[in-house]
């Protein structure tokens, strides 16, 4: 495993970290097994969030006795001082630790970022927690390039997390600026939310960019962990064959694919929007037509129920033409 410094934080971390979203699907004991495996393999960066339901709690349990071997990063959607102070305390309790190495402002919009920075905003709580040693460093996560760009100008921002993968390289220039400014760049969604099936190829791509400080694929199984470690430990240059496969992935996925972040919810008529696109992906990409149709059949509200109000599109950070995409899915599934 390759190690590097997380920008100006000075934290020494493995270039592959552990994305803590999928452990919501397993349990505390399974998380403990994964944490011990990480320690054994020298993967020392862990990402979680207040918003990932039980993730912090499972990690707190799983890291008991080995916490000092890890750099822990979490994040909160709180925008005010009081709410952020309360969240920091909850994270400390959940993670069973007296300090969190990196605490991030979780995906603020431009307006919310103003609130965070303003009087009585969340930044005041973060700075107080940093001064008292409850947190080590302050970072920010974003889905929009506008917020990313703004964050680069803020002197309190020590790390930035943003999606970057074979099909999403809209942040490439900004990622380069992070490196120039000594801001640690944390790559989220290296597999484009599961849309890229070849995990090894996906990780080879992001690790081949020296401006990516750390990438955090989500994992819930030992086998996935081993595969990801193998991919990220391979420091040989990308081969021509790999580059051709990456072009093929780009051709297949284009830019109109859903990353399943669910920020578009709630739909006015109750369509589970990312679920529709997930089933469509199974139908079109996995060659499992019968299975995909059977699963789509079970969705309580089908794509054809869309009334075209457009509210979901205003909330999608990727600006997907959801109405048009649902129309296509409805045609493919026939309802
Ligand atoms: S446009 Fe369709 S999918 Fe989007 S919120 Fe309205 S009804 Fe739901
Ligand atoms: S449609 Fe957009 S907001 Fe909704 S889950 Fe997909 S990427 Fe996220």
Coordinates of C-alpha atoms in Angstrom, one line a residue, residues 35 79 85 140 176 281:
X35 CA -11.6 -3.0 10.7
X79 CA -25.2 24.4 9.2
X85 CA -21.5 21.3 18.1
X140 CA -15.6 20.1 3.2
X176 CA -5.0 19.8 -9.6
X281 CA -28.9 -0.7 -15.3

